[in-house]
Amino acid sequence: MALLRARRDAPEVFGAGKRPLRGRFTALAGILLVASSAREAVSAASPLLGRIGTDLPFDALTTGILGMLPTASFAVVGFAALPLLRRLQLEHLLVIAILLTTLGQLGRAVGWNVLAFLVFTCVAMLGIGLVNVVAPPLLAKYFPDRIGLLAAIHVTLLGVSTAVAAQFAIPLGALYGWRFSIGIWAALSALAAVPWLILVVARRTVARSGNDAAEGRQLPSAKGARPWRSAIGWGTALVFAGCSSNTFAALTWLPAVLVDRGMSQETAGSMLALSASAAFWVVTAGLGQGAYSFAFIMINKRTRTQSGSGSLSAFSQGTGYALASVGPFLFALLHTPGDGWLPSFGMLGVWLLVLVAGAIMVNKPRMLEDQGRFQAGTEQNTFLDSPS
């Protein structure tokens, strides 16, 4: 109740003054748990492909499809998310996303053939993709005064969750089998739903009492914010495309590359875990997860409303991941026994150029809503125009 009363009096435009965290701890716990459980489903399977292959006959084609599923699923969700953001509350969407992620992880753990494994992996990735889209406007809703800090923590925990699953994949698989190793992370995903279920129940209680009618309002229509007509939208999309193509190609194929060069499966899994640490990328290259951090944070740095944040998040991730989905697939197709992995890594170099071009486009200080108002004449899209 205290959380909802605090939200009722909160300013609806970003950065409108600092507010105490009291009353927002449930949302904070929910955001941290979601970030901590959001990427295990992505990185837990690839170190185990050798073991999985003893039960399920994966080949180069199906492994390439497996590598495409995260980015392709994220793209589908991105394109479908904007109408969902207008019709459903953010908390409801996030609960749906967590349930999809949990169901997908459990389903593929008991997958009886390659097709079932791919289908349930797709379900899990759709859930993660929805989390990706909903996270920026959720941060804007509950923490408009601490967007930069919470976004940085969120992205850091994404890297940690990726690394933890990759690090423990082989040891857990050796002890309990690959099905346990990739399915155990569903428990962490289910745990992440608890704070948001509490918030949903509390919101319904308040709504029934008639004390907070404003809390039932969904995001207003983003008519003035058109990211597809903006350099901000396309620049953010290209950053997502560049970093995600390389990241998911590595998540899928790095263990195979290292094993091909004589490294043990367990050590290859550890190298994959190291490649997913945000601090590692910042220190060594400043790209990879660091570029994802930049794109994620810029969604809220280049918008001033929840509506604009949701619109930019949906478009940039839908477009960016659609472009990036070819990366893991091409990485597999470009590999030949005679040429080794050099053509595959050359393709990743091209994606880095795409990333840099997008970063240049989005780096100029401007706001998406301002560009929308200029293009649409008198149309405006700020929460200050919404009925209170």
XYZ file of C-alpha atoms in Angstrom:
388
model
C 0.000 0.000 0.000
C 2.793 2.371 0.925
C 4.417 1.720 -2.447
C 1.254 2.598 -4.362
C 0.629 5.747 -2.323
C 4.226 6.815 -2.960
C 3.772 6.216 -6.678
C 0.549 8.257 -6.783
C 2.361 11.395 -5.643
C 5.448 10.772 -7.807
C 6.314 13.058 -10.733
C 5.666 11.409 -14.091
C 8.486 13.095 -16.002
C 11.983 11.645 -15.512
C 14.423 13.171 -13.094
C 11.928 15.453 -11.352
C 13.735 15.469 -8.006
C 15.122 12.859 -5.647
C 12.736 10.801 -3.544
C 13.399 8.385 -0.674
C 13.507 4.686 -1.478
C 11.032 3.951 1.324
C 7.901 2.520 -0.229
C 9.733 1.226 -3.296
C 11.693 -1.686 -1.860
C 9.350 -4.308 -3.308
C 9.864 -2.921 -6.809
C 13.612 -2.660 -6.200
C 13.778 -6.292 -5.091
C 11.742 -7.286 -8.149
C 14.031 -5.443 -10.545
C 17.169 -6.945 -8.995
C 15.751 -10.490 -9.026
C 14.599 -10.172 -12.639
C 18.022 -8.957 -13.752
C 19.727 -11.739 -11.784
C 17.615 -14.429 -13.451
C 17.198 -13.023 -16.965
C 20.092 -14.566 -18.869
C 20.760 -18.043 -17.471
C 18.463 -19.505 -20.113
C 20.679 -17.949 -22.807
C 24.092 -19.108 -21.618
C 23.340 -22.387 -19.819
C 22.904 -24.551 -22.913
C 25.837 -23.792 -25.206
C 28.624 -25.217 -22.968
C 26.555 -28.420 -22.748
C 25.911 -28.930 -26.466
C 28.357 -31.834 -26.542
C 26.528 -33.619 -23.729
C 23.099 -32.692 -25.085
C 24.177 -34.112 -28.446
C 24.491 -37.573 -26.941
C 20.703 -37.571 -26.418
C 19.510 -35.088 -29.044
C 21.163 -35.156 -32.506
C 22.063 -31.496 -33.029
C 23.952 -30.680 -36.233
C 25.441 -27.441 -37.582
C 22.072 -26.277 -38.945
C 20.065 -26.891 -35.779
C 22.864 -25.454 -33.651
C 22.801 -22.350 -35.826
C 19.026 -22.119 -35.353
C 19.543 -22.492 -31.605
C 21.975 -19.583 -31.750
C 19.439 -17.491 -33.684
C 16.552 -18.092 -31.308
C 17.481 -15.504 -28.651
C 17.853 -12.577 -31.039
C 14.985 -13.668 -33.318
C 12.651 -14.101 -30.346
C 13.707 -10.761 -28.872
C 12.931 -9.151 -32.241
C 9.452 -10.676 -32.415
C 8.675 -9.448 -28.908
C 10.029 -5.995 -29.685
C 7.720 -5.568 -32.668
C 4.723 -6.911 -30.726
C 5.413 -5.045 -27.500
C 4.162 -1.549 -28.296
C 0.446 -2.485 -28.565
C 0.884 -4.653 -25.456
C 2.357 -1.701 -23.564
C -0.727 0.330 -24.445
C -3.199 -2.335 -23.296
C -1.598 -3.993 -20.280
C 0.072 -2.689 -17.163
C 3.844 -3.020 -16.998
C 3.700 -5.250 -13.929
C 1.301 -7.667 -15.642
C 3.539 -7.851 -18.700
C 6.561 -8.576 -16.558
C 4.788 -11.407 -14.711
C 3.801 -12.907 -18.073
C 7.413 -12.605 -19.230
C 8.731 -14.370 -16.128
C 6.207 -17.189 -16.489
C 7.201 -17.712 -20.132
C 10.879 -17.812 -19.180
C 10.243 -20.310 -16.404
C 8.040 -22.551 -18.546
C 10.541 -22.519 -21.407
C 13.449 -23.524 -19.202
C 11.527 -26.373 -17.624
C 10.185 -27.548 -20.985
C 13.501 -27.779 -22.739
C 15.016 -29.580 -19.754
C 12.624 -32.440 -20.471
C 12.732 -31.965 -24.254
C 12.338 -35.346 -25.919
C 13.771 -34.359 -29.321
C 15.561 -31.500 -31.042
C 12.325 -29.827 -32.148
C 10.887 -29.821 -28.622
C 14.162 -28.449 -27.278
C 14.075 -25.614 -29.842
C 10.387 -24.832 -29.258
C 10.755 -24.532 -25.488
C 13.966 -22.556 -25.925
C 11.954 -20.165 -28.100
C 9.328 -19.841 -25.345
C 12.018 -18.966 -22.812
C 13.584 -16.441 -25.183
C 10.217 -14.772 -25.827
C 9.916 -14.288 -22.086
C 13.404 -12.827 -21.803
C 12.730 -10.557 -24.770
C 9.619 -9.200 -23.070
C 11.657 -8.557 -19.923
C 14.154 -6.613 -22.033
C 11.443 -4.356 -23.464
C 9.525 -3.781 -20.230
C 12.563 -3.110 -18.024
C 13.355 0.476 -19.187
C 9.816 1.877 -18.711
C 9.551 0.008 -15.389
C 12.721 1.728 -14.200
C 11.267 5.018 -15.395
C 8.016 4.353 -13.533
C 9.375 3.359 -10.152
C 12.764 5.097 -10.115
C 12.595 8.246 -12.299
C 15.080 9.888 -9.931
C 17.630 7.049 -10.088
C 17.408 5.815 -13.682
C 21.150 5.867 -14.396
C 22.125 4.004 -11.215
C 19.412 1.358 -11.471
C 20.027 0.830 -15.195
C 23.735 0.275 -14.526
C 22.968 -2.200 -11.726
C 20.403 -3.965 -13.931
C 22.838 -4.443 -16.806
C 25.639 -5.534 -14.467
C 23.391 -8.228 -13.009
C 22.517 -9.363 -16.541
C 26.221 -9.985 -17.119
C 26.557 -11.777 -13.802
C 23.580 -14.033 -14.542
C 25.059 -14.880 -17.945
C 28.439 -15.700 -16.414
C 27.102 -17.788 -13.524
C 25.093 -20.128 -15.752
C 28.002 -20.583 -18.165
C 30.465 -21.217 -15.334
C 28.382 -23.886 -13.612
C 26.903 -25.538 -16.696
C 29.562 -28.242 -17.090
C 30.057 -29.011 -13.353
C 26.305 -29.354 -12.781
C 25.966 -31.404 -15.957
C 28.748 -33.758 -14.829
C 27.134 -34.259 -11.432
C 23.444 -34.425 -12.294
C 23.131 -34.516 -16.079
C 22.527 -31.828 -18.673
C 18.768 -31.709 -18.092
C 19.224 -30.701 -14.464
C 21.970 -28.252 -15.392
C 19.800 -26.244 -17.795
C 16.539 -26.670 -15.866
C 17.630 -25.635 -12.372
C 17.694 -21.959 -13.347
C 13.900 -22.008 -13.739
C 13.706 -21.884 -9.936
C 15.484 -18.530 -9.903
C 13.173 -17.224 -12.621
C 10.112 -18.283 -10.639
C 11.478 -16.530 -7.552
C 11.761 -13.289 -9.522
C 7.989 -13.281 -10.040
C 7.209 -13.047 -6.308
C 7.739 -9.276 -5.776
C 5.744 -8.437 -8.898
C 2.868 -10.691 -7.876
C 2.833 -8.860 -4.540
C 2.636 -5.534 -6.380
C -0.142 -6.750 -8.677
C -2.216 -7.995 -5.729
C -1.601 -4.766 -3.806
C -2.640 -2.714 -6.832
C -5.923 -4.630 -7.158
C -6.625 -4.130 -3.466
C -6.082 -0.392 -3.757
C -8.152 -0.204 -6.930
C -11.079 -1.973 -5.261
C -10.929 0.442 -2.350
C -11.117 3.351 -4.817
C -8.123 5.071 -3.245
C -5.897 5.241 -6.311
C -7.681 5.404 -9.637
C -4.638 6.821 -11.380
C -2.637 3.669 -10.708
C -4.770 1.637 -13.137
C -3.758 3.798 -16.063
C -1.664 2.181 -18.790
C 0.942 4.008 -20.826
C -0.677 6.681 -23.006
C -0.445 6.314 -26.767
C 2.992 7.366 -28.022
C 1.679 9.336 -30.987
C 4.297 12.073 -30.730
C 7.248 9.733 -30.191
C 8.067 7.938 -33.442
C 11.456 6.224 -33.050
C 11.285 4.792 -36.586
C 11.481 8.391 -37.880
C 14.321 9.394 -35.592
C 18.085 9.016 -35.589
C 17.721 8.166 -31.905
C 15.559 5.147 -32.737
C 17.748 3.859 -35.563
C 20.980 4.598 -33.726
C 19.850 2.670 -30.647
C 18.668 -0.179 -32.887
C 22.081 -0.387 -34.582
C 23.848 -0.506 -31.216
C 21.605 -3.385 -30.145
C 22.206 -5.081 -33.510
C 25.992 -4.789 -33.359
C 26.532 -5.818 -29.765
C 23.834 -8.504 -29.713
C 24.988 -10.201 -32.912
C 28.473 -10.609 -31.487
C 27.336 -11.430 -27.952
C 24.945 -14.190 -28.961
C 27.314 -15.593 -31.566
C 29.866 -15.916 -28.760
C 27.337 -17.388 -26.342
C 26.465 -20.054 -28.906
C 29.816 -20.793 -30.525
C 32.673 -19.751 -28.221
C 32.773 -23.072 -26.337
C 32.815 -24.958 -29.657
C 35.642 -22.762 -30.986
C 37.744 -23.296 -27.868
C 37.123 -27.049 -27.753
C 38.034 -27.189 -31.444
C 41.373 -25.635 -30.471
C 42.035 -28.335 -27.875
C 40.520 -26.832 -24.721
C 38.476 -29.016 -22.380
C 34.713 -28.512 -22.207
C 34.858 -27.333 -18.583
C 37.569 -24.763 -19.314
C 35.665 -23.593 -22.398
C 32.611 -23.001 -20.209
C 34.748 -20.926 -17.858
C 36.007 -18.854 -20.789
C 32.416 -18.223 -21.838
C 31.640 -17.075 -18.300
C 34.621 -14.713 -18.410
C 33.505 -13.269 -21.768
C 30.113 -12.332 -20.205
C 31.522 -10.212 -17.351
C 30.684 -6.509 -17.888
C 33.821 -5.427 -16.029
C 35.992 -7.595 -18.301
C 34.646 -5.887 -21.421
C 34.992 -2.410 -19.935
C 38.605 -3.021 -18.982
C 39.699 -4.786 -22.169
C 37.614 -3.534 -25.043
C 34.810 -1.275 -23.882
C 32.435 -3.156 -26.166
C 30.324 -6.300 -25.799
C 28.270 -6.044 -22.632
C 29.489 -2.446 -22.234
C 27.794 -1.573 -25.532
C 24.585 -3.236 -24.371
C 24.787 -1.168 -21.197
C 25.103 1.963 -23.305
C 22.075 1.088 -25.448
C 19.952 0.119 -22.436
C 20.755 3.313 -20.537
C 20.254 5.540 -23.595
C 16.635 4.355 -23.904
C 15.823 6.427 -20.824
C 18.491 9.102 -21.367
C 16.976 10.027 -24.741
C 13.338 10.028 -23.552
C 11.566 11.993 -20.844
C 8.370 9.951 -20.388
C 7.373 6.352 -19.730
C 5.522 6.382 -23.037
C 8.595 7.490 -24.943
C 10.755 4.971 -23.088
C 8.400 2.114 -23.953
C 8.161 3.174 -27.594
C 11.928 3.506 -28.026
C 12.589 0.270 -26.136
C 10.158 -1.715 -28.296
C 11.326 -0.307 -31.640
C 15.070 -0.336 -31.011
C 15.114 -3.837 -29.570
C 12.706 -5.232 -32.159
C 14.709 -3.798 -35.060
C 18.115 -4.340 -33.490
C 17.542 -7.964 -32.577
C 15.969 -8.672 -35.969
C 19.205 -7.518 -37.606
C 21.330 -9.321 -35.020
C 19.560 -12.658 -35.441
C 21.598 -13.448 -38.537
C 24.879 -13.178 -36.591
C 24.967 -16.565 -34.809
C 23.552 -18.295 -37.902
C 26.159 -16.778 -40.252
C 28.896 -17.541 -37.740
C 28.068 -21.228 -38.186
C 27.680 -21.102 -41.969
C 30.957 -19.224 -42.512
C 32.937 -21.865 -40.655
C 34.537 -24.486 -42.890
C 37.131 -27.132 -41.998
C 39.636 -25.636 -44.442
C 39.316 -21.968 -43.489
C 38.877 -22.475 -39.755
C 37.041 -19.772 -37.832
C 38.637 -16.731 -39.487
C 35.666 -15.869 -41.797
C 33.296 -16.167 -38.853
C 35.309 -13.754 -36.739
C 35.656 -11.426 -39.720
C 31.870 -11.182 -39.801
C 31.900 -10.150 -36.136
C 34.294 -7.337 -37.039
C 31.756 -5.963 -39.503
C 29.125 -5.907 -36.761
C 31.457 -3.818 -34.602
C 31.409 -1.150 -37.326
C 27.591 -1.241 -37.252
C 27.720 -0.775 -33.486
C 30.014 2.261 -33.737
C 27.789 3.862 -36.370
C 24.747 3.458 -34.121
C 26.568 4.864 -31.102
C 27.492 7.993 -33.078
C 23.872 8.459 -34.137
C 22.427 8.213 -30.635
C 25.179 10.068 -28.791
C 23.963 13.583 -29.712
C 22.048 15.049 -26.726
C 18.400 15.308 -27.798
C 15.056 13.852 -26.787
C 12.794 11.522 -28.738
C 9.626 13.365 -27.712
C 11.031 16.671 -28.963
C 11.690 15.191 -32.385
C 8.179 13.728 -32.373
C 6.616 17.094 -31.602
C 8.617 18.747 -34.359
C 7.534 16.166 -36.907
C 3.905 16.010 -35.800
C 3.313 19.728 -35.472
C 1.276 20.435 -32.385
C 1.090 16.813 -31.216
C 2.636 16.313 -27.794
C 3.394 13.211 -25.792
C 4.205 13.974 -22.196
C 2.596 12.737 -19.069
C 1.936 16.342 -18.104
C -0.698 16.338 -20.862
C -2.412 13.256 -19.407
C -5.360 13.558 -17.043
C -4.238 13.059 -13.460
